[in-house]
Every structure is written in C-alpha cells, then in structure tokens.
Coordinates of C-alpha atoms in Angstrom, one line a residue:
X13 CA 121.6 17.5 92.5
X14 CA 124.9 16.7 94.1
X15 CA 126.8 18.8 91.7
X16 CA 124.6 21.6 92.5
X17 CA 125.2 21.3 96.0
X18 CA 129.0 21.2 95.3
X19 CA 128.8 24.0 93.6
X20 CA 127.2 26.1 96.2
X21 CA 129.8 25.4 98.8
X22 CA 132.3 25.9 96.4
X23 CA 131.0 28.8 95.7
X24 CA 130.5 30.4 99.1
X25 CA 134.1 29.4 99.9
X26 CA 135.1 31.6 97.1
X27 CA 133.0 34.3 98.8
X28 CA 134.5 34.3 102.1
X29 CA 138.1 34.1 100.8
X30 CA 137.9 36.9 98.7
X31 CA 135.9 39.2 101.7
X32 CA 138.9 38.5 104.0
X33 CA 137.7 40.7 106.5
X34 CA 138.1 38.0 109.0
X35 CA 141.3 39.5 109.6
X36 CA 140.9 43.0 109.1
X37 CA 142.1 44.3 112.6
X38 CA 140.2 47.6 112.5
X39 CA 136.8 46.0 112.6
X40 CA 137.6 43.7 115.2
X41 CA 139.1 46.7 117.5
X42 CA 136.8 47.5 119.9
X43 CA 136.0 50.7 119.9
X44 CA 135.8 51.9 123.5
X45 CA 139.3 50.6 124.2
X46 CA 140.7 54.0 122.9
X47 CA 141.6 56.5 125.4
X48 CA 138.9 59.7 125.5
X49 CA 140.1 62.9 124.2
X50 CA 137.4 65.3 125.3
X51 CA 137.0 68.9 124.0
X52 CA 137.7 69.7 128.0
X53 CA 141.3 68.3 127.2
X54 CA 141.8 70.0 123.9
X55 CA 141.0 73.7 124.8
X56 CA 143.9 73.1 128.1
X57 CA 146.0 72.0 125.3
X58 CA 145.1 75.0 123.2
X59 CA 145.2 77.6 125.4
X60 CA 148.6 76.5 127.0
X61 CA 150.6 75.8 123.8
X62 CA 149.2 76.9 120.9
X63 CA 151.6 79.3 119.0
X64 CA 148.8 81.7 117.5
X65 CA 147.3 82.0 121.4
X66 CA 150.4 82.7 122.7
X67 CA 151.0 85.6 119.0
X68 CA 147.8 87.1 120.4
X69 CA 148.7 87.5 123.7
X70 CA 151.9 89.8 122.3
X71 CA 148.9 92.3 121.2
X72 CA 148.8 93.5 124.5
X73 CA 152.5 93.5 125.5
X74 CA 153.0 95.5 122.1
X75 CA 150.2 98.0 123.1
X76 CA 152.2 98.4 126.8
X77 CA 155.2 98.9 125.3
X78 CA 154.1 102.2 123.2
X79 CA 152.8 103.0 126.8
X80 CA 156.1 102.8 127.9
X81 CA 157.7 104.9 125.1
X82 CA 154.8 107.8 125.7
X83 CA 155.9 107.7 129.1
X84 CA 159.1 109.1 127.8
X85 CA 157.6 112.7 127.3
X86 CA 157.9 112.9 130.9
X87 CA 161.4 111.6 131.3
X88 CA 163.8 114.2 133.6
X89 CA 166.3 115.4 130.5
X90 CA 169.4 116.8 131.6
X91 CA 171.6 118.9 129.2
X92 CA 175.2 121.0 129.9
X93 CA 177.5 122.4 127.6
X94 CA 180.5 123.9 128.2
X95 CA 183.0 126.6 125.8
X96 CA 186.3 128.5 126.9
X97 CA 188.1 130.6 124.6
X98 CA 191.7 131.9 125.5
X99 CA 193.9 134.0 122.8
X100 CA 197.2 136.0 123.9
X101 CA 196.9 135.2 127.6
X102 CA 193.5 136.9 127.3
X103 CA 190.5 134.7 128.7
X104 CA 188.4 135.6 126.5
X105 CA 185.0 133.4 127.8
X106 CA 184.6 131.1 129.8
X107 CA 181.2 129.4 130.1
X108 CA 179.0 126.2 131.4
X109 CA 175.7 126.1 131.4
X110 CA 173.2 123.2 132.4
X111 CA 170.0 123.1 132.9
X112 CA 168.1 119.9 134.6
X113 CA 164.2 119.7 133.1
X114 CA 161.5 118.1 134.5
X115 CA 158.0 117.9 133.1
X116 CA 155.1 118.0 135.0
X117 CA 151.2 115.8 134.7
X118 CA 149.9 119.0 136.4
X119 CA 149.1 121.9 133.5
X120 CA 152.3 120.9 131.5
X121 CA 154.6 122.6 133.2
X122 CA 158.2 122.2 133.4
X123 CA 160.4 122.4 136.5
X124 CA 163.7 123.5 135.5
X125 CA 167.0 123.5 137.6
X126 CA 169.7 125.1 136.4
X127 CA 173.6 126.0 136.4
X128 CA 175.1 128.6 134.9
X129 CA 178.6 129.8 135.0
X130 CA 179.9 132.7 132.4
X131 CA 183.1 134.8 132.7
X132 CA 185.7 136.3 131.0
X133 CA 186.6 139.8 129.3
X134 CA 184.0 139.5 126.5
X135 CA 180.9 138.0 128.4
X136 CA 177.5 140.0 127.3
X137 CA 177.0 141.5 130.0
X138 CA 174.1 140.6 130.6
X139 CA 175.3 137.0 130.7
X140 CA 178.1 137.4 132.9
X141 CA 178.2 135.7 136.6
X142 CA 180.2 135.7 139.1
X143 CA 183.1 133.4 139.5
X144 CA 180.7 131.0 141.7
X145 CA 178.5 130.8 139.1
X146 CA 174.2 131.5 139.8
X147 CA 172.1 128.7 140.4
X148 CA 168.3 128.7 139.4
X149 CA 165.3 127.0 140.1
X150 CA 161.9 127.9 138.0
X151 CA 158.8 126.9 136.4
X152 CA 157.7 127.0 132.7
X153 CA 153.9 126.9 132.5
X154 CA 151.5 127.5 129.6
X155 CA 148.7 129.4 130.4
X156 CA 147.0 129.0 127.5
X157 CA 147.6 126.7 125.1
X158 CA 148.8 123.2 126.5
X159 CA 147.0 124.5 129.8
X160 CA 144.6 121.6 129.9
X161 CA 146.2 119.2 127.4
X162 CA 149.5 118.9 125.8
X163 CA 150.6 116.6 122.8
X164 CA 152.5 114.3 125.3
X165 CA 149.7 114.0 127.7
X166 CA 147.2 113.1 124.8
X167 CA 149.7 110.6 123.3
X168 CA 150.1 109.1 127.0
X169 CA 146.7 108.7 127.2
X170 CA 145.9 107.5 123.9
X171 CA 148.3 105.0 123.9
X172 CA 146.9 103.6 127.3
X173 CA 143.9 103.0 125.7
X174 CA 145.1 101.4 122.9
X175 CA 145.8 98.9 125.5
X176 CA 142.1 98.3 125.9
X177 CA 142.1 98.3 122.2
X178 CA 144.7 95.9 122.2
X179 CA 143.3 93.4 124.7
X180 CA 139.8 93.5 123.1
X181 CA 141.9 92.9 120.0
X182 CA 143.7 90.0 121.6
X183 CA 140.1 88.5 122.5
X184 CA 138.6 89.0 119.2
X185 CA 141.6 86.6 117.6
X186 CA 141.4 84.0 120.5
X187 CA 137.6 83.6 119.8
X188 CA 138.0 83.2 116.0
X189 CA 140.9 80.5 116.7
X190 CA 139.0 78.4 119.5
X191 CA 135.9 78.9 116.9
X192 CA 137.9 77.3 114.2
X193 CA 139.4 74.6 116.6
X194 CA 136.0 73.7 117.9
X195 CA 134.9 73.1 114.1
X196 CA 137.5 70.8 113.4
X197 CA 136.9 69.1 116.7
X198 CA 133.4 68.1 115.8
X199 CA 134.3 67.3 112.7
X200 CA 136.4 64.7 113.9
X201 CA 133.5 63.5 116.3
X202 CA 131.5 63.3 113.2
X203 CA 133.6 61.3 111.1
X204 CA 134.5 59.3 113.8
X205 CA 131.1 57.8 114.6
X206 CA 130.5 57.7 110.9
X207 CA 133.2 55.2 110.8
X208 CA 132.1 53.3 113.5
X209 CA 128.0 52.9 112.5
X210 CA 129.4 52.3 109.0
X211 CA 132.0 49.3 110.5
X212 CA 128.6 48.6 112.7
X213 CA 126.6 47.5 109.6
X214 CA 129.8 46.2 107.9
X215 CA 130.0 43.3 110.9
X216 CA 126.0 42.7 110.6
X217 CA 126.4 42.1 106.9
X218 CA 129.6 39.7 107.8
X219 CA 127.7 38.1 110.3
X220 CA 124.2 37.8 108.1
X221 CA 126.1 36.5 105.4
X222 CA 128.0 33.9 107.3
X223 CA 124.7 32.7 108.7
X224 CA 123.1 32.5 105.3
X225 CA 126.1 30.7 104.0
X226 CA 125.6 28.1 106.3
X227 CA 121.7 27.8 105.6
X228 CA 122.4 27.6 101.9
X229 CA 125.2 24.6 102.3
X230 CA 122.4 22.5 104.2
X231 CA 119.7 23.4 101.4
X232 CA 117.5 26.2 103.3
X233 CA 118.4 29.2 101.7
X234 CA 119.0 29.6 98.2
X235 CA 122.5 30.8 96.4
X236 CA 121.2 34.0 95.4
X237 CA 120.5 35.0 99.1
X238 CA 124.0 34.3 99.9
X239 CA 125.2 36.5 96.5
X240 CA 123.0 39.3 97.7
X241 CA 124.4 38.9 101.2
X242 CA 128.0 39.5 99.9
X243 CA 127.3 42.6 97.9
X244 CA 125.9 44.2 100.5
X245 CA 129.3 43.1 102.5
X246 CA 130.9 44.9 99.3
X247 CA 128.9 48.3 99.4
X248 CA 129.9 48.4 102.9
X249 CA 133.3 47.2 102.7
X250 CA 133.6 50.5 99.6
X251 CA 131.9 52.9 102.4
X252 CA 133.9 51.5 105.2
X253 CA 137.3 52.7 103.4
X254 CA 135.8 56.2 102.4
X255 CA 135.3 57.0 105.8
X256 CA 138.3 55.6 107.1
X257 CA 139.9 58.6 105.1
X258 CA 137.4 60.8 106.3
X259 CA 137.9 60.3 109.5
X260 CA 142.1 60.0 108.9
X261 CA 142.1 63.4 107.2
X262 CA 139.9 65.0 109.8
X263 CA 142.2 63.4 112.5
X264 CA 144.6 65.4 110.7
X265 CA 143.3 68.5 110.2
X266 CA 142.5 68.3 114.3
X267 CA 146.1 67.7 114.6
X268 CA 147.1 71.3 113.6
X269 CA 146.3 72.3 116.9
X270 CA 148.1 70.3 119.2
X271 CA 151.4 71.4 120.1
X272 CA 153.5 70.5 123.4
X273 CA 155.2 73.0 125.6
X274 CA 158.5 72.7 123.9
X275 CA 156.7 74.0 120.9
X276 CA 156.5 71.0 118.9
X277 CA 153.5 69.9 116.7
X278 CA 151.8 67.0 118.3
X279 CA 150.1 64.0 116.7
X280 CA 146.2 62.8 117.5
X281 CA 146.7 58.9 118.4
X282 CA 145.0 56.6 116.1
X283 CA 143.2 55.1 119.1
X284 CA 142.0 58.6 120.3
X285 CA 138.0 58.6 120.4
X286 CA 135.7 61.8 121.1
X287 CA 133.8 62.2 124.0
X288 CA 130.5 61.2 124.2
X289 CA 127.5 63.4 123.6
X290 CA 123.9 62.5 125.1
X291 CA 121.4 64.0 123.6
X292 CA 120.1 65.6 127.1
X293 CA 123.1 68.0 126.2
X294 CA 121.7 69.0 122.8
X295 CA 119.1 71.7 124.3
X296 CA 119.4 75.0 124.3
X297 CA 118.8 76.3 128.0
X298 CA 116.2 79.0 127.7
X299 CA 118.0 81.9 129.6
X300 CA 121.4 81.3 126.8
X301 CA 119.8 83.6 124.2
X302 CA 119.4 86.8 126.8
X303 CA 122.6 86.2 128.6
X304 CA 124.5 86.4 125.5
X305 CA 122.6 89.0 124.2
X306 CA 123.7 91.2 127.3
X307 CA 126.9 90.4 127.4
X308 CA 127.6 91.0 123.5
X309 CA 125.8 94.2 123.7
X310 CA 128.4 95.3 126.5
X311 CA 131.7 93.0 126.0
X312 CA 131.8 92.1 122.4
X313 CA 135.5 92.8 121.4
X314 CA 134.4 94.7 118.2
X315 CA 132.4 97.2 120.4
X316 CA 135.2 96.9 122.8
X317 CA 137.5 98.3 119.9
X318 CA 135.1 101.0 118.4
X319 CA 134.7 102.0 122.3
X320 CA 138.2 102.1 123.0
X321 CA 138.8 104.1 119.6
X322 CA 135.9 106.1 120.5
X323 CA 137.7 107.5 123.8
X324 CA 140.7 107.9 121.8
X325 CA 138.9 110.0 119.1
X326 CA 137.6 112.1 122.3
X327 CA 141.0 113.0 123.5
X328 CA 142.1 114.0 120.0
X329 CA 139.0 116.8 119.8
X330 CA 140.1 118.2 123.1
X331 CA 143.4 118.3 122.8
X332 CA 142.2 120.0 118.7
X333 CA 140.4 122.3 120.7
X334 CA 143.3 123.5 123.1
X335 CA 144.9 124.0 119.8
X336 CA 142.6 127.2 119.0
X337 CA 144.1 129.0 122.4
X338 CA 146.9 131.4 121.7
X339 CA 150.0 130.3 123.1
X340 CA 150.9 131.9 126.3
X341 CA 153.9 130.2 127.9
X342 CA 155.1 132.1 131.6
X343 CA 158.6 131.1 132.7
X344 CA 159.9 132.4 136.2
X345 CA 162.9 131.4 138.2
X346 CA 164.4 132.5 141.1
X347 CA 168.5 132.9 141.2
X348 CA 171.1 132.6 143.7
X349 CA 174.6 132.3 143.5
X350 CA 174.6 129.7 146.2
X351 CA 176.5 126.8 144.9
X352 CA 175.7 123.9 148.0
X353 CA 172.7 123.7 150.8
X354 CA 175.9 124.9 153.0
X355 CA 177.6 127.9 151.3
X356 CA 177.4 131.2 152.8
X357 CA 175.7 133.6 150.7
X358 CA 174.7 137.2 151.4
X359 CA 170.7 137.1 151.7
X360 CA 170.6 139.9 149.1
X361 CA 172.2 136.7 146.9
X362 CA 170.5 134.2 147.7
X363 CA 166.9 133.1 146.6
X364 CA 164.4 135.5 147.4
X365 CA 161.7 137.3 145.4
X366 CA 164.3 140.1 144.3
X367 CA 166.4 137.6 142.6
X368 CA 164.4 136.4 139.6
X369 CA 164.1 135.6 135.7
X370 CA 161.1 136.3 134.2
X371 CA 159.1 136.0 130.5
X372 CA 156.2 136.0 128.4
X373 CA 156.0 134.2 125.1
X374 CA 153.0 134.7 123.2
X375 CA 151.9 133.3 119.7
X376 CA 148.4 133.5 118.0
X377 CA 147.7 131.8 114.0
X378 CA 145.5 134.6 112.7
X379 CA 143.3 132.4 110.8
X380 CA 143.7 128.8 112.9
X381 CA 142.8 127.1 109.5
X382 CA 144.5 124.5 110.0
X383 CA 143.3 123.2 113.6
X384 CA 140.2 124.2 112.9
X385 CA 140.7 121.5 109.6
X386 CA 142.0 119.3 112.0
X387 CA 139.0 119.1 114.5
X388 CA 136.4 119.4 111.7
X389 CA 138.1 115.7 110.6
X390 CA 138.0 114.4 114.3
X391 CA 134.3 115.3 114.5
X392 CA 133.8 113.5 111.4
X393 CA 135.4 110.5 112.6
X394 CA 133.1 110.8 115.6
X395 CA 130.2 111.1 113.9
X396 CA 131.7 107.9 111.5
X397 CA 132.1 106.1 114.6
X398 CA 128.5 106.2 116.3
X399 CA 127.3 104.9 113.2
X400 CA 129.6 101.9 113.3
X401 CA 128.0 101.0 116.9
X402 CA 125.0 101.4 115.8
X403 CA 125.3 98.6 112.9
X404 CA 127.6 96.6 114.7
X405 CA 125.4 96.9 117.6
X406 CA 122.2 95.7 115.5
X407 CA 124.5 93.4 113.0
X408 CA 125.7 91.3 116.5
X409 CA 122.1 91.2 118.0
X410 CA 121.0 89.3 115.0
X411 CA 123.5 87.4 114.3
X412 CA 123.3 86.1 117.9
X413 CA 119.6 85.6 117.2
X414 CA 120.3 83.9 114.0
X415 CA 122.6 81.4 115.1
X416 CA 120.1 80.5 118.6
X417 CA 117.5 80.0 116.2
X418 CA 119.5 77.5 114.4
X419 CA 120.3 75.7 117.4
X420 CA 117.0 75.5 118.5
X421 CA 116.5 73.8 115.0
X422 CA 119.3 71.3 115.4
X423 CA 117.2 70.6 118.7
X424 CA 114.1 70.4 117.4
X425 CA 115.0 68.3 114.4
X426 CA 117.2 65.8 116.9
X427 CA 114.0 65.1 118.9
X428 CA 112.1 63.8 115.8
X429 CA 115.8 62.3 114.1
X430 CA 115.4 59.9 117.5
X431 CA 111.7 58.5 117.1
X432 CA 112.4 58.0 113.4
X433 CA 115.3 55.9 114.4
X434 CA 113.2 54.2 116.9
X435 CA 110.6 53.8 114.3
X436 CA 113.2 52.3 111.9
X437 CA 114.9 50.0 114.3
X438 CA 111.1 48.1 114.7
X439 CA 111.0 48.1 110.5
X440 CA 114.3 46.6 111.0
X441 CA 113.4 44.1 113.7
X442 CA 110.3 43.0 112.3
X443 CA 111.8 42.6 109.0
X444 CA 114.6 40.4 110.6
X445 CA 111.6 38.0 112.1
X446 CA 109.9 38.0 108.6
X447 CA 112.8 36.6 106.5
X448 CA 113.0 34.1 110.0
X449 CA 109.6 32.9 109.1
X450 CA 110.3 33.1 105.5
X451 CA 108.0 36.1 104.7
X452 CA 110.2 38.5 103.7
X453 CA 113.3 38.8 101.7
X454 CA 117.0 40.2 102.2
X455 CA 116.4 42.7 99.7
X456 CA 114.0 44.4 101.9
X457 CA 116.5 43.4 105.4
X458 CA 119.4 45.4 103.7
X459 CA 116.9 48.0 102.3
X460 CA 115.8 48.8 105.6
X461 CA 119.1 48.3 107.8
X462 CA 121.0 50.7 105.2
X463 CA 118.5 53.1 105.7
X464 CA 118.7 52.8 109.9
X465 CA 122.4 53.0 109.4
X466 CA 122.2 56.3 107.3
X467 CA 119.1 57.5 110.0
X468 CA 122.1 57.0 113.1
X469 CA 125.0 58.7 110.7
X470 CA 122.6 61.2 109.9
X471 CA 121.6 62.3 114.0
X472 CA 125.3 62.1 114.7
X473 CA 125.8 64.8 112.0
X474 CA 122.7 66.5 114.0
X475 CA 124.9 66.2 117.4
X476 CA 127.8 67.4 115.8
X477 CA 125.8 70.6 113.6
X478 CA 124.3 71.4 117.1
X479 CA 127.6 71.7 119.0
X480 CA 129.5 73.4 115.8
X481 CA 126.7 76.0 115.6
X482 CA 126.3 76.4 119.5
X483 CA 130.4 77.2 119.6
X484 CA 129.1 79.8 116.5
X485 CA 126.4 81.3 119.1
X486 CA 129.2 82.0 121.5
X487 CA 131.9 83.5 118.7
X488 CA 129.4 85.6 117.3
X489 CA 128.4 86.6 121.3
X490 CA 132.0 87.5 121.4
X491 CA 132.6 85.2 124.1
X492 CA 133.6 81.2 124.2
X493 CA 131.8 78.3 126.0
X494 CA 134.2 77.1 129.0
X495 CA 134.2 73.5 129.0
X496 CA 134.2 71.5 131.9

C-alpha cells in the first residue's frame, strides 16, 4: 500500500514537470493590461495614411486636370508671321501679319484682333496696305452648326462631369478598402477572444488538475482522475497553440493597414487588444434598413457613375444633333489704319461701318451618314444605360435587404447563443458540486466545460459575423458606418 502511494506522487510529479505551464508567461499575462485599439482608432489611422486612400483620392485630381486641359480650347492664341523679299534694289514684298484670337462660351464665336501690314511692288492688290499698316477687330460666329454646341464646349463639359464620375469613383474604392479593412479587423477580435476563452479553460484545467493532484496524494481521489485531469490540460494546451497562430497571423494580416505619416508600414503591438463589444450593440436599429435604402437609391457611387455617364452621354446626342446643321460660319471685321488709341486718322480711315471685311462659308454633307451613324450609337448607349439603372437599381435594393436580413439573423441567433450559455454555465456549475459530493465524474466536468468553452467561442464568432456583415450592409449601401 505504501508503494502504491509512492507511486502516485511520483507520478503526478512527473505530470506537472512535463505540463510546465507554470511558467508559460502568456497565460499568466493578464489580459486587460494591453492597451485598446478600437476600430475608432484604426479608420483615423486608415483614412490619414493609408497609401491606397490617399491612390484614390488622385481619381479626382486626375479627372480636374483633363478639366484643365479642355479648358485650353478657350485659351487666347496669338499667331504673326512675317516675309520680305528684296532682289536688285527692288522691294519686292514686304509683309507682317498677326492676328490675336479669342474664343468665346457665348455661340462659339471667335473674337479676332488683327495686324496686318503688306507693301511692296508686287503686293496683290488686294492685299496691299498702307505703309501704317490696317488694323482689325471682328467676330467669327457660326450660325448654324456649332451655334448651340461646339466640340470644345462638349468636351469642357464632359470632362467636368467626369469629375463627378471621378469622385463617385473615388468613393466606390474607399468603401471596398474600409470594407476589406473592417473584415480583417473583426477577424482579429475574433481570434483574439478565441485565444483568450481557450487560455480561460486552459488555467481551469491547470487549476482542477492541481487540486485533484493534491486529493489523490492524500488518498481521496483516485490516479486515474488525475490522468484524465492532465489530458484535458493536453487538448487544451494543443488548442491553446493553434489559436495563438490564429490570432498571430490575423494580427498580421490587420497589420497591412497601418502605415504612419512618413509612409512606413506599421506593426500591431503584441499587447494590442480589441475593443469591447456588449451585446446591447449587436441590434439592428429598426429605422437602418430604410435609411440606407434611400440613400443607396440616390447616392450609391455605381448610380453616381451611370448618372454621371448618363449626362455625359446627353451632351454627346446634342452636340450629334448640332452635327446635322449645315455649316454656316459669318465672319465680319471692321478696319482702320489706326495704329495707337492716339494716332490721328482721317474718319473715312478709321473704324466705322464703311470700313469692313466680310464672309460667308457654307458647307452641307448631302447624305449626313455618318452623324446620323454617330447619334443612332449614342441613342443606343442611352437606351443601354437606363437599363443598367434599372438592374443596378433593383440588384442594390436587394442586396441591401439581403445583407439586413442577415444581421437581423446574427441578432436573433445571439439572443438564444446567450441563454444557452446561461443554461450551460448551470450544467457546468452543478456538475462541479456533483463531483464535490462525489456524484459525478470528471469525464462529464470536462465534457460539459469544453462544451461552455466552445458555446462562448462560438457567440464571439456571432459578435464578430454581426459587425463583419453590418460593415457589408453599409458597403453594399454604398456608404460606410462612422465610428465614434
């Protein structure tokens, strides 16, 4: 009987050596001592440094500067040129023209200013000028086609939508990356308290098996209790190290997303914890679903862009249209020789509505095929376009829907994941007061305490589904949650 006794002690002792999670400093690290790192502080981390927010903000300076470069069309251009040809002491031309052109918003015209000075022996006569030269000041205007719209006015204002295309754009692709980064962020939350209810059960299976050690040295509880005791310390100990690289790799993957203003990737500390989630925060407020619902149906960015290429697609037919008008192109200017606001100049010189330049141009396709091809294919793009709102329209409405639905699910099922934890914790206590009084047996404490432990892991995967698909209610809204 002494030998037997012995034995058991010896064998315990062998036990505890070979746990050595007596020392293991990441189940004796409490976990609260970490510092917070709440979604609050990741998205003003995101939103300040992070490279592809600050790529999709370029959409938009891009889409400005092609506004910029339309804006050209309307640039003042100012061309001269000047010849002089003199053979045998005989001048035989001399001439400089310039002419300074400025186009007009207001029906296309140009206003032209001009400077022209031609003599010598063999000027066309009907060239020639006098030695001071004539000065002119006119008006090119089309009064038919490029009356109402003009290629460079329809660029112009195509290419300042496209800024509104661009900025929906810009919106679309900061959505999708805040979506992705609020994924991994609850991921992270997920594996994190994984770890910890798994390290949770790891110390009650240390502690129970310390305390049955001890009861089986003095002769009240036999060796095969304290066997038992440590392979459920082992299954835990195995479980304990898989999520420890869960949780490090989805530390990881959160890591992509933090940079510092100098542009440098950042690191999530080891002692960074998530924030903490009640569960009064996992219901859906009532009024979420119609909100959204409005505000996709007006300010989604994919009905932003087919709106935007929409009014685009409408200033293409019109200016299609003006395309059918003959052309019809007046130009008038008055002349003067006058050279300065202060030269003296005979009034019968000077500008006055005897001293003019005038002409017609006129030019008419006889068949128009090809702008009338032209705005048949516009009209068909219109036509392709309403029917892209209207199943983007109805495709966004139910995916809104879809996803609400799904979060009302997450809530629903969270409500009943809590009394079943409730329920389990009383197995688990009553169990606990059993094997006390010596009416139960460890088998059925474990049984039931792995299954509470997998019950809390599983409502923290509930908490964590919730806020993952609630972040998916606002991307597919078009929109993002602000957290605060």
């Amino acid at each position: 009987m002494a030998f037997k006794k012995i034995l058991t002690v010896v064998v315990l002792i062998l036990l505890s050596a070979k746990m050595g999670f007596a020392q293991d400093p990441v189940l004796r690290k409490n976990p609260d001592s970490g510092k917070v790192f709440s979604l609050e502080d990741l998205q003003q981390m995101v939103f300040r440094y992070h490279p592809v927010i600050k790529q999709a903000a370029l959409l938009s300076e891009s889409a400005r500067a092609k506004v910029l470069q339309s804006l050209g069309y309307f640039d003042p251009a100012l061309k001269a040129g000047f010849s002089r040809k003199l053979f045998g002491d005989t001048e035989y031309y001399n001439k400089w023209n310039s002419e300074l052109k400025i186009p007009l918003w207001l029906a296309g015209a140009d206003l032209k200013l001009g400077y022209d000075r031609n003599v010598g022996n063999y000027i066309n006569p009907e060239n020639r000028t006098g030695q001071q030269g004539l000065t002119a000041i006119g008006l090119s205007i089309p009064l038919g086609q490029g009356l109402i719209i003009d290629a460079r006015r329809s660029t112009l204002r195509q290419s300042k939508i496209m800024v509104e295309y661009a900025e929906a754009d810009q919106l679309k692709q900061i959505n999708s990356v805040w979506y992705g980064i609020a994924k991994d962020y609850w991921n992270w939350y997920y594996a994190h308290k994984q770890f910890d209810l798994v390290n949770e059960g790891l110390d009650l299976a240390q502690r129970r098996f310390k305390a049955l050690s001890a009861q089986t040295i003095i002769g009240d509880k036999p060796v095969i209790d304290s066997v038992e005791a440590y392979i459920t310390v082992q299954e835990r100990m195995i479980q304990k190290e898989k999520t420890a690289i869960e949780l490090q790799n989805a530390r990881l993957i959160l890591s992509n997303h933090l940079w510092n203003n100098e542009g440098n990737p950042l690191e999530l500390p080891v002692e960074a914890i998530p924030q903490n989630t009640t569960l009064a925060n996992v219901r859906p407020d009532p009024l979420l679903l119609d909100t959204l619902l409005g505000q996709a149906a007006n300010q989604h960015p994919e009905i932003l862009k087919l709106k935007s290429k929409g009014e685009q697609l409408a200033i293409e037919r019109s200016y299609r249209q003006e395309l059918l008008k003959p052309k019809l192109n007046v130009i008038g200017n008055l002349i003067s020789n006058r050279t300065g606001f202060n030269s003296n100049v005979p009034g019968y010189y000077d500008f006055n509505w005897s001293n003019y330049k005038f002409g017609i141009e006129f030019a008419f396709p006889l068949f128009l095929r090809s702008e009338r091809g032209k705005l048949r294919e516009v009209k068909i793009k219109q036509l392709e376009l309403d029917y892209d709102i209207k199943q983007f329209g109805r495709a966004i409405r139910n995916n809104v829907i879809a996803s609400y639905n799904d979060l009302s699910a997450y809530a629903a099922q969270l409500n009943v994941q809590v009394k079943s934890i409730e329920n389990q914790q009383i197995l688990v206590n009553g169990e606990n007061q059993k094997f006390s009084l010596g009416e139960s047996t460890l088998f059925l404490i474990n049984s039931r305490e792995t299954k509470l432990i997998d019950m809390k892991i599983k409502q923290e995967s509930m908490i964590a589904g919730y806020q993952k698909t609630l972040a998916e209610l606002y991307y597919k809204a078009g929109t993002r949650e602000i957290v605060n």
